[in-house]
């Protein structure tokens, strides 16, 4: 693939050569588009998301996040970037949904008595399921791209940490100089993120110190790698910093991010196959820890009010 490429690669899951394309994308950008993904409930999920966000603030607050951060989070409640860079919270509101049926991480569901939301829960569960399947498939492609057996990551994914984040960005113009962002610069934590957006652009990724725009492509996901995968592969595969810059005040930007991550009990550390690779960015590795512990350390480092 050409070095002059200034757009992230497009992976077509119907093309036989896509494993090579994924390897190239993961070592260069850490980001790629995926087409022919077969997630059928994508459109419905957007429609349902829009219905929820159009409810009154009073009703939305009834479904505010519980103690494990699932449920509704209001405008500017969250700050993804460093507080020293951001002068206010991200100009977005969100709704977070984990894997259904986890005792310690109960989901919050809007009442099906709310007009229009009769199908809300079932659409979200269907979308969550379909994305989990796609995530699992992409992780087997990623194993092959790393030269590992295709089931290499299966033992990490018995009870995946799988989080759906519905987002609506407000009509507030971003101004990086003044510390105002749709979403502040950050990297994602886990294995992979499947991002879908409406037609309004805003995503930017930092490549070699320059911010490049990643415009939406119809019917494609934007997939990016998270810090945990970067750590396991000793930076062979990249977790790339990204942010959202809102430059329109006439429309809402909607996005749906699905974070696909190891089981909380999975032990994580640099893979034996990647411990001694010739890499000037080698990660120091201590004892492997569980992914749950890894997440706690990440939250502690980024959320000043976080308690274990
Ligand atoms: C995120 C993220 C981008 C977007 O939620 O981690 O990077 O376009 N979202 O909403
Ligand atoms: Ni992100």
PDB file of C-alpha atoms and ligand atoms in Angstrom:
ATOM      1  CA  UNK A   1       0.000   0.000   0.000  1.00  0.00           C
ATOM      2  CA  UNK A   2       1.295   3.462  -0.863  1.00  0.00           C
ATOM      3  CA  UNK A   3       3.064   5.637   1.714  1.00  0.00           C
ATOM      4  CA  UNK A   4       1.281   8.640   0.255  1.00  0.00           C
ATOM      5  CA  UNK A   5      -2.097   7.426   1.382  1.00  0.00           C
ATOM      6  CA  UNK A   6      -3.755  10.214   3.325  1.00  0.00           C
ATOM      7  CA  UNK A   7      -6.914   8.367   4.118  1.00  0.00           C
ATOM      8  CA  UNK A   8      -7.333   5.300   6.285  1.00  0.00           C
ATOM      9  CA  UNK A   9      -7.524   1.973   4.392  1.00  0.00           C
ATOM     10  CA  UNK A  10     -10.785   0.361   3.381  1.00  0.00           C
ATOM     11  CA  UNK A  11     -11.116  -3.341   4.233  1.00  0.00           C
ATOM     12  CA  UNK A  12     -13.670  -5.269   2.218  1.00  0.00           C
ATOM     13  CA  UNK A  13     -14.634  -8.414   4.106  1.00  0.00           C
ATOM     14  CA  UNK A  14     -15.743  -9.950   0.799  1.00  0.00           C
ATOM     15  CA  UNK A  15     -12.248  -9.671  -0.706  1.00  0.00           C
ATOM     16  CA  UNK A  16      -9.883 -12.636  -0.281  1.00  0.00           C
ATOM     17  CA  UNK A  17      -6.824 -10.466   0.418  1.00  0.00           C
ATOM     18  CA  UNK A  18      -8.249  -8.670   3.402  1.00  0.00           C
ATOM     19  CA  UNK A  19      -5.922 -10.197   6.027  1.00  0.00           C
ATOM     20  CA  UNK A  20      -2.932  -8.512   4.366  1.00  0.00           C
ATOM     21  CA  UNK A  21      -4.880  -5.268   4.179  1.00  0.00           C
ATOM     22  CA  UNK A  22      -5.693  -5.492   7.885  1.00  0.00           C
ATOM     23  CA  UNK A  23      -2.005  -6.054   8.770  1.00  0.00           C
ATOM     24  CA  UNK A  24      -1.029  -2.983   6.764  1.00  0.00           C
ATOM     25  CA  UNK A  25      -3.778  -0.880   8.356  1.00  0.00           C
ATOM     26  CA  UNK A  26      -2.963  -2.012  11.904  1.00  0.00           C
ATOM     27  CA  UNK A  27       0.754  -1.251  11.615  1.00  0.00           C
ATOM     28  CA  UNK A  28       0.282   2.127   9.947  1.00  0.00           C
ATOM     29  CA  UNK A  29      -2.895   3.884  11.079  1.00  0.00           C
ATOM     30  CA  UNK A  30      -4.393   1.620  13.720  1.00  0.00           C
ATOM     31  CA  UNK A  31      -7.641   2.588  11.967  1.00  0.00           C
ATOM     32  CA  UNK A  32      -9.534   1.216   8.981  1.00  0.00           C
ATOM     33  CA  UNK A  33     -12.966   1.263   7.372  1.00  0.00           C
ATOM     34  CA  UNK A  34     -14.824  -2.041   7.116  1.00  0.00           C
ATOM     35  CA  UNK A  35     -17.368  -2.689   4.406  1.00  0.00           C
ATOM     36  CA  UNK A  36     -19.579  -5.716   3.851  1.00  0.00           C
ATOM     37  CA  UNK A  37     -19.799  -6.194   7.617  1.00  0.00           C
ATOM     38  CA  UNK A  38     -23.345  -7.605   7.568  1.00  0.00           C
ATOM     39  CA  UNK A  39     -24.530  -5.841  10.731  1.00  0.00           C
ATOM     40  CA  UNK A  40     -28.170  -5.575   9.740  1.00  0.00           C
ATOM     41  CA  UNK A  41     -29.512  -3.648  12.722  1.00  0.00           C
ATOM     42  CA  UNK A  42     -27.208  -0.638  12.193  1.00  0.00           C
ATOM     43  CA  UNK A  43     -29.872   1.653  10.747  1.00  0.00           C
ATOM     44  CA  UNK A  44     -32.463   0.664  13.348  1.00  0.00           C
ATOM     45  CA  UNK A  45     -29.966   1.296  16.109  1.00  0.00           C
ATOM     46  CA  UNK A  46     -29.483   4.890  14.878  1.00  0.00           C
ATOM     47  CA  UNK A  47     -33.231   5.456  14.662  1.00  0.00           C
ATOM     48  CA  UNK A  48     -33.740   4.204  18.223  1.00  0.00           C
ATOM     49  CA  UNK A  49     -30.785   6.228  19.493  1.00  0.00           C
ATOM     50  CA  UNK A  50     -32.251   9.410  17.973  1.00  0.00           C
ATOM     51  CA  UNK A  51     -35.599   8.671  19.614  1.00  0.00           C
ATOM     52  CA  UNK A  52     -34.031   8.441  23.056  1.00  0.00           C
ATOM     53  CA  UNK A  53     -31.977  11.617  22.735  1.00  0.00           C
ATOM     54  CA  UNK A  54     -35.023  13.561  21.556  1.00  0.00           C
ATOM     55  CA  UNK A  55     -36.803  12.925  24.898  1.00  0.00           C
ATOM     56  CA  UNK A  56     -36.960  15.781  27.399  1.00  0.00           C
ATOM     57  CA  UNK A  57     -33.941  16.284  29.720  1.00  0.00           C
ATOM     58  CA  UNK A  58     -36.149  15.397  32.707  1.00  0.00           C
ATOM     59  CA  UNK A  59     -37.060  12.014  31.267  1.00  0.00           C
ATOM     60  CA  UNK A  60     -33.531  11.252  30.122  1.00  0.00           C
ATOM     61  CA  UNK A  61     -32.211  11.943  33.621  1.00  0.00           C
ATOM     62  CA  UNK A  62     -34.445   9.193  35.031  1.00  0.00           C
ATOM     63  CA  UNK A  63     -32.098   6.788  33.256  1.00  0.00           C
ATOM     64  CA  UNK A  64     -28.883   8.411  34.506  1.00  0.00           C
ATOM     65  CA  UNK A  65     -25.783   6.225  34.809  1.00  0.00           C
ATOM     66  CA  UNK A  66     -25.678   3.800  37.707  1.00  0.00           C
ATOM     67  CA  UNK A  67     -22.593   3.216  39.859  1.00  0.00           C
ATOM     68  CA  UNK A  68     -20.967   1.098  37.141  1.00  0.00           C
ATOM     69  CA  UNK A  69     -21.418   3.819  34.523  1.00  0.00           C
ATOM     70  CA  UNK A  70     -24.207   2.240  32.519  1.00  0.00           C
ATOM     71  CA  UNK A  71     -27.165   4.361  31.418  1.00  0.00           C
ATOM     72  CA  UNK A  72     -27.523   7.979  30.362  1.00  0.00           C
ATOM     73  CA  UNK A  73     -24.787  10.575  30.738  1.00  0.00           C
ATOM     74  CA  UNK A  74     -25.780  14.164  30.099  1.00  0.00           C
ATOM     75  CA  UNK A  75     -24.207  16.889  27.952  1.00  0.00           C
ATOM     76  CA  UNK A  76     -20.608  17.720  28.940  1.00  0.00           C
ATOM     77  CA  UNK A  77     -20.611  15.174  31.775  1.00  0.00           C
ATOM     78  CA  UNK A  78     -17.645  13.323  30.388  1.00  0.00           C
ATOM     79  CA  UNK A  79     -14.165  14.551  29.475  1.00  0.00           C
ATOM     80  CA  UNK A  80     -12.281  12.107  27.257  1.00  0.00           C
ATOM     81  CA  UNK A  81      -9.201  14.292  26.819  1.00  0.00           C
ATOM     82  CA  UNK A  82      -6.776  15.602  29.441  1.00  0.00           C
ATOM     83  CA  UNK A  83      -8.529  18.119  31.747  1.00  0.00           C
ATOM     84  CA  UNK A  84      -5.477  20.380  31.358  1.00  0.00           C
ATOM     85  CA  UNK A  85      -6.286  20.711  27.627  1.00  0.00           C
ATOM     86  CA  UNK A  86     -10.089  20.829  27.842  1.00  0.00           C
ATOM     87  CA  UNK A  87     -11.807  23.900  29.253  1.00  0.00           C
ATOM     88  CA  UNK A  88     -15.174  22.093  29.472  1.00  0.00           C
ATOM     89  CA  UNK A  89     -16.558  18.571  29.169  1.00  0.00           C
ATOM     90  CA  UNK A  90     -17.027  16.905  25.774  1.00  0.00           C
ATOM     91  CA  UNK A  91     -19.923  18.572  23.933  1.00  0.00           C
ATOM     92  CA  UNK A  92     -21.898  15.336  23.743  1.00  0.00           C
ATOM     93  CA  UNK A  93     -24.399  13.256  25.671  1.00  0.00           C
ATOM     94  CA  UNK A  94     -24.402   9.482  25.743  1.00  0.00           C
ATOM     95  CA  UNK A  95     -26.080   6.241  26.723  1.00  0.00           C
ATOM     96  CA  UNK A  96     -23.963   3.251  27.732  1.00  0.00           C
ATOM     97  CA  UNK A  97     -25.067  -0.364  27.454  1.00  0.00           C
ATOM     98  CA  UNK A  98     -22.971  -3.361  28.525  1.00  0.00           C
ATOM     99  CA  UNK A  99     -23.423  -7.060  27.860  1.00  0.00           C
ATOM    100  CA  UNK A 100     -26.894  -8.000  29.120  1.00  0.00           C
ATOM    101  CA  UNK A 101     -27.109 -10.391  32.067  1.00  0.00           C
ATOM    102  CA  UNK A 102     -23.888  -9.495  33.887  1.00  0.00           C
ATOM    103  CA  UNK A 103     -24.785  -9.463  37.559  1.00  0.00           C
ATOM    104  CA  UNK A 104     -22.203  -6.907  38.666  1.00  0.00           C
ATOM    105  CA  UNK A 105     -22.813  -4.648  35.683  1.00  0.00           C
ATOM    106  CA  UNK A 106     -26.576  -4.236  35.329  1.00  0.00           C
ATOM    107  CA  UNK A 107     -27.870  -2.319  32.337  1.00  0.00           C
ATOM    108  CA  UNK A 108     -30.313   0.571  32.662  1.00  0.00           C
ATOM    109  CA  UNK A 109     -33.256   0.392  30.241  1.00  0.00           C
ATOM    110  CA  UNK A 110     -35.747   3.141  29.402  1.00  0.00           C
ATOM    111  CA  UNK A 111     -39.305   2.027  30.091  1.00  0.00           C
ATOM    112  CA  UNK A 112     -41.019   0.409  27.111  1.00  0.00           C
ATOM    113  CA  UNK A 113     -44.096   2.424  28.139  1.00  0.00           C
ATOM    114  CA  UNK A 114     -42.470   5.528  26.662  1.00  0.00           C
ATOM    115  CA  UNK A 115     -44.114   6.204  23.338  1.00  0.00           C
ATOM    116  CA  UNK A 116     -41.854   5.136  20.490  1.00  0.00           C
ATOM    117  CA  UNK A 117     -39.463   3.166  22.681  1.00  0.00           C
ATOM    118  CA  UNK A 118     -41.384  -0.137  22.625  1.00  0.00           C
ATOM    119  CA  UNK A 119     -38.636  -1.839  20.584  1.00  0.00           C
ATOM    120  CA  UNK A 120     -35.703   0.088  22.036  1.00  0.00           C
ATOM    121  CA  UNK A 121     -34.246  -2.614  24.255  1.00  0.00           C
ATOM    122  CA  UNK A 122     -34.590  -5.407  21.704  1.00  0.00           C
ATOM    123  CA  UNK A 123     -32.944  -3.329  18.954  1.00  0.00           C
ATOM    124  CA  UNK A 124     -30.038  -2.457  21.280  1.00  0.00           C
ATOM    125  CA  UNK A 125     -29.576  -6.104  22.270  1.00  0.00           C
ATOM    126  CA  UNK A 126     -29.668  -7.188  18.640  1.00  0.00           C
ATOM    127  CA  UNK A 127     -27.102  -4.551  17.677  1.00  0.00           C
ATOM    128  CA  UNK A 128     -24.913  -5.492  20.650  1.00  0.00           C
ATOM    129  CA  UNK A 129     -25.057  -9.136  19.548  1.00  0.00           C
ATOM    130  CA  UNK A 130     -24.269  -8.424  15.933  1.00  0.00           C
ATOM    131  CA  UNK A 131     -21.327  -6.205  16.876  1.00  0.00           C
ATOM    132  CA  UNK A 132     -20.023  -8.858  19.267  1.00  0.00           C
ATOM    133  CA  UNK A 133     -20.057 -11.347  16.404  1.00  0.00           C
ATOM    134  CA  UNK A 134     -18.278  -8.926  14.076  1.00  0.00           C
ATOM    135  CA  UNK A 135     -15.781  -8.081  16.829  1.00  0.00           C
ATOM    136  CA  UNK A 136     -15.027 -11.759  17.377  1.00  0.00           C
ATOM    137  CA  UNK A 137     -14.552 -12.268  13.652  1.00  0.00           C
ATOM    138  CA  UNK A 138     -12.270  -9.249  13.329  1.00  0.00           C
ATOM    139  CA  UNK A 139     -10.161 -10.503  16.254  1.00  0.00           C
ATOM    140  CA  UNK A 140      -9.624 -13.780  14.403  1.00  0.00           C
ATOM    141  CA  UNK A 141      -8.565 -11.783  11.309  1.00  0.00           C
ATOM    142  CA  UNK A 142      -6.217  -9.768  13.505  1.00  0.00           C
ATOM    143  CA  UNK A 143      -4.648 -12.981  14.881  1.00  0.00           C
ATOM    144  CA  UNK A 144      -4.003 -14.160  11.332  1.00  0.00           C
ATOM    145  CA  UNK A 145      -2.613 -10.753  10.425  1.00  0.00           C
ATOM    146  CA  UNK A 146      -0.193 -11.134  13.355  1.00  0.00           C
ATOM    147  CA  UNK A 147       0.901 -14.532  12.044  1.00  0.00           C
ATOM    148  CA  UNK A 148      -0.888 -16.313  14.910  1.00  0.00           C
ATOM    149  CA  UNK A 149      -3.534 -19.082  14.749  1.00  0.00           C
ATOM    150  CA  UNK A 150      -6.994 -17.693  14.012  1.00  0.00           C
ATOM    151  CA  UNK A 151      -8.347 -18.776  17.427  1.00  0.00           C
ATOM    152  CA  UNK A 152      -5.439 -17.210  19.329  1.00  0.00           C
ATOM    153  CA  UNK A 153      -7.552 -14.580  21.112  1.00  0.00           C
ATOM    154  CA  UNK A 154     -10.495 -16.850  21.890  1.00  0.00           C
ATOM    155  CA  UNK A 155      -9.351 -17.492  25.446  1.00  0.00           C
ATOM    156  CA  UNK A 156      -9.444 -13.716  26.046  1.00  0.00           C
ATOM    157  CA  UNK A 157     -13.001 -13.463  24.827  1.00  0.00           C
ATOM    158  CA  UNK A 158     -15.080 -15.976  26.806  1.00  0.00           C
ATOM    159  CA  UNK A 159     -16.923 -13.182  28.571  1.00  0.00           C
ATOM    160  CA  UNK A 160     -15.860 -10.139  26.590  1.00  0.00           C
ATOM    161  CA  UNK A 161     -16.152  -6.673  28.038  1.00  0.00           C
ATOM    162  CA  UNK A 162     -18.434  -5.320  25.335  1.00  0.00           C
ATOM    163  CA  UNK A 163     -19.793  -1.818  25.701  1.00  0.00           C
ATOM    164  CA  UNK A 164     -22.168   0.021  23.416  1.00  0.00           C
ATOM    165  CA  UNK A 165     -22.053   3.803  23.549  1.00  0.00           C
ATOM    166  CA  UNK A 166     -24.764   5.815  21.842  1.00  0.00           C
ATOM    167  CA  UNK A 167     -23.625   9.403  21.409  1.00  0.00           C
ATOM    168  CA  UNK A 168     -25.194  12.663  20.315  1.00  0.00           C
ATOM    169  CA  UNK A 169     -22.941  15.673  19.795  1.00  0.00           C
ATOM    170  CA  UNK A 170     -24.510  19.061  20.468  1.00  0.00           C
ATOM    171  CA  UNK A 171     -24.459  21.946  17.996  1.00  0.00           C
ATOM    172  CA  UNK A 172     -21.463  23.573  19.632  1.00  0.00           C
ATOM    173  CA  UNK A 173     -18.539  24.463  17.403  1.00  0.00           C
ATOM    174  CA  UNK A 174     -15.297  22.964  18.642  1.00  0.00           C
ATOM    175  CA  UNK A 175     -12.371  25.290  19.241  1.00  0.00           C
ATOM    176  CA  UNK A 176      -9.195  23.393  20.139  1.00  0.00           C
ATOM    177  CA  UNK A 177      -7.358  26.656  20.982  1.00  0.00           C
ATOM    178  CA  UNK A 178      -9.995  27.376  23.598  1.00  0.00           C
ATOM    179  CA  UNK A 179     -10.175  23.808  24.848  1.00  0.00           C
ATOM    180  CA  UNK A 180     -13.620  23.031  23.397  1.00  0.00           C
ATOM    181  CA  UNK A 181     -13.979  19.572  21.812  1.00  0.00           C
ATOM    182  CA  UNK A 182     -16.784  17.285  20.714  1.00  0.00           C
ATOM    183  CA  UNK A 183     -14.628  14.597  22.264  1.00  0.00           C
ATOM    184  CA  UNK A 184     -11.170  15.372  23.602  1.00  0.00           C
ATOM    185  CA  UNK A 185      -8.138  13.514  22.324  1.00  0.00           C
ATOM    186  CA  UNK A 186      -7.779  10.001  23.694  1.00  0.00           C
ATOM    187  CA  UNK A 187      -7.050   6.433  22.712  1.00  0.00           C
ATOM    188  CA  UNK A 188      -9.454   3.562  23.375  1.00  0.00           C
ATOM    189  CA  UNK A 189      -8.603   0.978  26.033  1.00  0.00           C
ATOM    190  CA  UNK A 190      -9.382  -2.471  24.764  1.00  0.00           C
ATOM    191  CA  UNK A 191      -8.967  -4.634  21.686  1.00  0.00           C
ATOM    192  CA  UNK A 192     -11.062  -2.987  18.960  1.00  0.00           C
ATOM    193  CA  UNK A 193     -13.756  -0.330  18.604  1.00  0.00           C
ATOM    194  CA  UNK A 194     -16.446  -0.447  15.913  1.00  0.00           C
ATOM    195  CA  UNK A 195     -17.601   3.090  15.240  1.00  0.00           C
ATOM    196  CA  UNK A 196     -20.631   4.052  13.184  1.00  0.00           C
ATOM    197  CA  UNK A 197     -21.658   7.662  12.603  1.00  0.00           C
ATOM    198  CA  UNK A 198     -24.341   9.545  10.743  1.00  0.00           C
ATOM    199  CA  UNK A 199     -23.311  11.611   7.714  1.00  0.00           C
ATOM    200  CA  UNK A 200     -21.820  14.426   9.793  1.00  0.00           C
ATOM    201  CA  UNK A 201     -18.019  14.319   9.915  1.00  0.00           C
ATOM    202  CA  UNK A 202     -15.901  15.171  12.955  1.00  0.00           C
ATOM    203  CA  UNK A 203     -13.551  12.282  13.720  1.00  0.00           C
ATOM    204  CA  UNK A 204      -9.834  13.082  13.460  1.00  0.00           C
ATOM    205  CA  UNK A 205      -6.842  10.859  14.135  1.00  0.00           C
ATOM    206  CA  UNK A 206      -3.307  11.886  14.977  1.00  0.00           C
ATOM    207  CA  UNK A 207      -0.821  10.401  12.501  1.00  0.00           C
ATOM    208  CA  UNK A 208       2.838  11.345  12.891  1.00  0.00           C
ATOM    209  CA  UNK A 209       1.884  14.496  14.764  1.00  0.00           C
ATOM    210  CA  UNK A 210      -0.709  15.676  12.217  1.00  0.00           C
ATOM    211  CA  UNK A 211      -4.485  15.538  12.662  1.00  0.00           C
ATOM    212  CA  UNK A 212      -6.183  13.888   9.708  1.00  0.00           C
ATOM    213  CA  UNK A 213      -9.899  13.783   9.119  1.00  0.00           C
ATOM    214  CA  UNK A 214     -11.722  10.481   8.891  1.00  0.00           C
ATOM    215  CA  UNK A 215     -14.947  11.304   7.056  1.00  0.00           C
ATOM    216  CA  UNK A 216     -17.896   8.924   7.360  1.00  0.00           C
ATOM    217  CA  UNK A 217     -18.343   6.345   4.586  1.00  0.00           C
ATOM    218  CA  UNK A 218     -21.888   5.128   3.991  1.00  0.00           C
ATOM    219  CA  UNK A 219     -22.575   1.635   5.363  1.00  0.00           C
ATOM    220  CA  UNK A 220     -19.032   1.235   6.693  1.00  0.00           C
ATOM    221  CA  UNK A 221     -17.705   0.949  10.204  1.00  0.00           C
ATOM    222  CA  UNK A 222     -14.592   2.782  11.267  1.00  0.00           C
ATOM    223  CA  UNK A 223     -12.583   0.232  13.238  1.00  0.00           C
ATOM    224  CA  UNK A 224      -9.694   1.172  15.508  1.00  0.00           C
ATOM    225  CA  UNK A 225      -7.384  -0.707  17.820  1.00  0.00           C
ATOM    226  CA  UNK A 226      -7.186  -0.073  21.544  1.00  0.00           C
ATOM    227  CA  UNK A 227      -4.308   0.252  24.011  1.00  0.00           C
ATOM    228  CA  UNK A 228      -4.590  -3.318  25.257  1.00  0.00           C
ATOM    229  CA  UNK A 229      -3.987  -4.768  21.801  1.00  0.00           C
ATOM    230  CA  UNK A 230      -1.099  -2.367  21.296  1.00  0.00           C
ATOM    231  CA  UNK A 231       0.382  -3.550  24.593  1.00  0.00           C
ATOM    232  CA  UNK A 232      -0.050  -7.265  23.786  1.00  0.00           C
ATOM    233  CA  UNK A 233       1.688  -6.819  20.436  1.00  0.00           C
ATOM    234  CA  UNK A 234       4.466  -4.635  21.828  1.00  0.00           C
ATOM    235  CA  UNK A 235       3.325  -1.750  19.606  1.00  0.00           C
ATOM    236  CA  UNK A 236       3.473  -3.744  16.379  1.00  0.00           C
ATOM    237  CA  UNK A 237      -0.235  -2.953  16.037  1.00  0.00           C
ATOM    238  CA  UNK A 238      -1.157   0.606  16.849  1.00  0.00           C
ATOM    239  CA  UNK A 239      -3.642   2.280  19.136  1.00  0.00           C
ATOM    240  CA  UNK A 240      -3.970   5.749  17.637  1.00  0.00           C
ATOM    241  CA  UNK A 241      -5.010   8.952  19.394  1.00  0.00           C
ATOM    242  CA  UNK A 242      -8.236  10.452  18.060  1.00  0.00           C
ATOM    243  CA  UNK A 243     -10.745  13.210  18.825  1.00  0.00           C
ATOM    244  CA  UNK A 244     -14.004  14.701  17.570  1.00  0.00           C
ATOM    245  CA  UNK A 245     -14.095  18.250  16.194  1.00  0.00           C
ATOM    246  CA  UNK A 246     -17.548  19.666  15.532  1.00  0.00           C
ATOM    247  CA  UNK A 247     -17.552  22.244  12.734  1.00  0.00           C
ATOM    248  CA  UNK A 248     -21.253  22.537  11.966  1.00  0.00           C
ATOM    249  CA  UNK A 249     -23.960  24.092  14.079  1.00  0.00           C
ATOM    250  CA  UNK A 250     -26.901  23.288  11.798  1.00  0.00           C
ATOM    251  CA  UNK A 251     -27.115  19.521  12.406  1.00  0.00           C
ATOM    252  CA  UNK A 252     -26.593  17.006  15.181  1.00  0.00           C
ATOM    253  CA  UNK A 253     -23.815  14.489  14.897  1.00  0.00           C
ATOM    254  CA  UNK A 254     -24.731  11.011  16.082  1.00  0.00           C
ATOM    255  CA  UNK A 255     -22.316   8.178  16.581  1.00  0.00           C
ATOM    256  CA  UNK A 256     -22.446   4.686  18.001  1.00  0.00           C
ATOM    257  CA  UNK A 257     -19.240   3.219  19.366  1.00  0.00           C
ATOM    258  CA  UNK A 258     -18.941  -0.447  20.291  1.00  0.00           C
ATOM    259  CA  UNK A 259     -15.940  -1.323  22.434  1.00  0.00           C
ATOM    260  CA  UNK A 260     -14.869  -4.946  22.225  1.00  0.00           C
ATOM    261  CA  UNK A 261     -12.415  -5.864  24.958  1.00  0.00           C
ATOM    262  CA  UNK A 262     -11.019  -8.908  26.798  1.00  0.00           C
ATOM    263  CA  UNK A 263     -12.923 -10.642  29.596  1.00  0.00           C
ATOM    264  CA  UNK A 264     -12.218  -8.934  32.911  1.00  0.00           C
ATOM    265  CA  UNK A 265     -10.623 -12.156  34.202  1.00  0.00           C
ATOM    266  CA  UNK A 266      -8.276 -12.602  31.198  1.00  0.00           C
ATOM    267  CA  UNK A 267      -4.581 -12.296  32.010  1.00  0.00           C
ATOM    268  CA  UNK A 268      -2.905  -9.731  29.815  1.00  0.00           C
ATOM    269  CA  UNK A 269       0.742  -8.971  29.127  1.00  0.00           C
ATOM    270  CA  UNK A 270       3.043  -8.679  26.110  1.00  0.00           C
ATOM    271  CA  UNK A 271       2.565 -11.846  24.024  1.00  0.00           C
ATOM    272  CA  UNK A 272       5.575 -14.202  24.117  1.00  0.00           C
ATOM    273  CA  UNK A 273       5.752 -13.960  20.311  1.00  0.00           C
ATOM    274  CA  UNK A 274       6.295 -10.185  20.560  1.00  0.00           C
ATOM    275  CA  UNK A 275       8.592  -9.866  23.576  1.00  0.00           C
ATOM    276  CA  UNK A 276      11.823  -9.613  21.700  1.00  0.00           C
ATOM    277  CA  UNK A 277      10.840  -7.940  18.492  1.00  0.00           C
ATOM    278  CA  UNK A 278      13.197  -5.300  17.258  1.00  0.00           C
ATOM    279  CA  UNK A 279      11.156  -2.271  18.127  1.00  0.00           C
ATOM    280  CA  UNK A 280      12.399   1.032  19.458  1.00  0.00           C
ATOM    281  CA  UNK A 281       9.048   1.559  21.131  1.00  0.00           C
ATOM    282  CA  UNK A 282       9.278  -1.575  23.268  1.00  0.00           C
ATOM    283  CA  UNK A 283       6.873  -1.613  26.180  1.00  0.00           C
ATOM    284  CA  UNK A 284       8.311  -2.470  29.580  1.00  0.00           C
ATOM    285  CA  UNK A 285       6.499  -5.523  30.886  1.00  0.00           C
ATOM    286  CA  UNK A 286       6.085  -6.641  34.445  1.00  0.00           C
ATOM    287  CA  UNK A 287       3.835  -9.371  35.722  1.00  0.00           C
ATOM    288  CA  UNK A 288       0.751  -9.966  33.587  1.00  0.00           C
ATOM    289  CA  UNK A 289      -2.407  -8.603  35.237  1.00  0.00           C
ATOM    290  CA  UNK A 290      -6.100  -9.259  34.675  1.00  0.00           C
ATOM    291  CA  UNK A 291      -7.893  -7.031  32.184  1.00  0.00           C
ATOM    292  CA  UNK A 292     -10.166  -5.905  35.043  1.00  0.00           C
ATOM    293  CA  UNK A 293      -7.126  -4.649  36.963  1.00  0.00           C
ATOM    294  CA  UNK A 294      -5.751  -3.038  33.795  1.00  0.00           C
ATOM    295  CA  UNK A 295      -9.024  -1.146  33.357  1.00  0.00           C
ATOM    296  CA  UNK A 296      -8.992   0.036  36.980  1.00  0.00           C
ATOM    297  CA  UNK A 297      -5.487   1.405  36.539  1.00  0.00           C
ATOM    298  CA  UNK A 298      -6.526   3.204  33.347  1.00  0.00           C
ATOM    299  CA  UNK A 299      -9.564   4.771  35.011  1.00  0.00           C
ATOM    300  CA  UNK A 300      -7.507   5.834  38.004  1.00  0.00           C
ATOM    301  CA  UNK A 301      -5.063   7.573  35.703  1.00  0.00           C
ATOM    302  CA  UNK A 302      -7.764   9.429  33.755  1.00  0.00           C
ATOM    303  CA  UNK A 303     -10.665  10.015  36.201  1.00  0.00           C
ATOM    304  CA  UNK A 304      -9.708  12.017  39.281  1.00  0.00           C
ATOM    305  CA  UNK A 305     -12.892  11.006  41.132  1.00  0.00           C
ATOM    306  CA  UNK A 306     -12.614   7.300  40.362  1.00  0.00           C
ATOM    307  CA  UNK A 307     -12.773   4.856  43.273  1.00  0.00           C
ATOM    308  CA  UNK A 308     -12.048   1.157  42.972  1.00  0.00           C
TER     309      UNK A 308
HETATM  310  C1  LIG B   1     -15.101   7.192  21.559  1.00  0.00           C
HETATM  311  C2  LIG B   1     -14.842   7.882  20.264  1.00  0.00           C
HETATM  312  C3  LIG B   1     -15.715   8.932  18.273  1.00  0.00           C
HETATM  313  C4  LIG B   1     -16.997   9.414  17.697  1.00  0.00           C
HETATM  314  O1  LIG B   1     -16.258   7.230  22.019  1.00  0.00           O
HETATM  315  O2  LIG B   1     -14.148   6.594  22.110  1.00  0.00           O
HETATM  316  O3  LIG B   1     -13.705   7.981  19.887  1.00  0.00           O
HETATM  317  O4  LIG B   1     -17.018   9.693  16.499  1.00  0.00           O
HETATM  318  N1  LIG B   1     -15.891   8.345  19.565  1.00  0.00           N
HETATM  319  O5  LIG B   1     -17.987   9.519  18.423  1.00  0.00           O
HETATM  320 NI1  LIG B   2     -12.403   6.686  21.021  1.00  0.00          NI
END
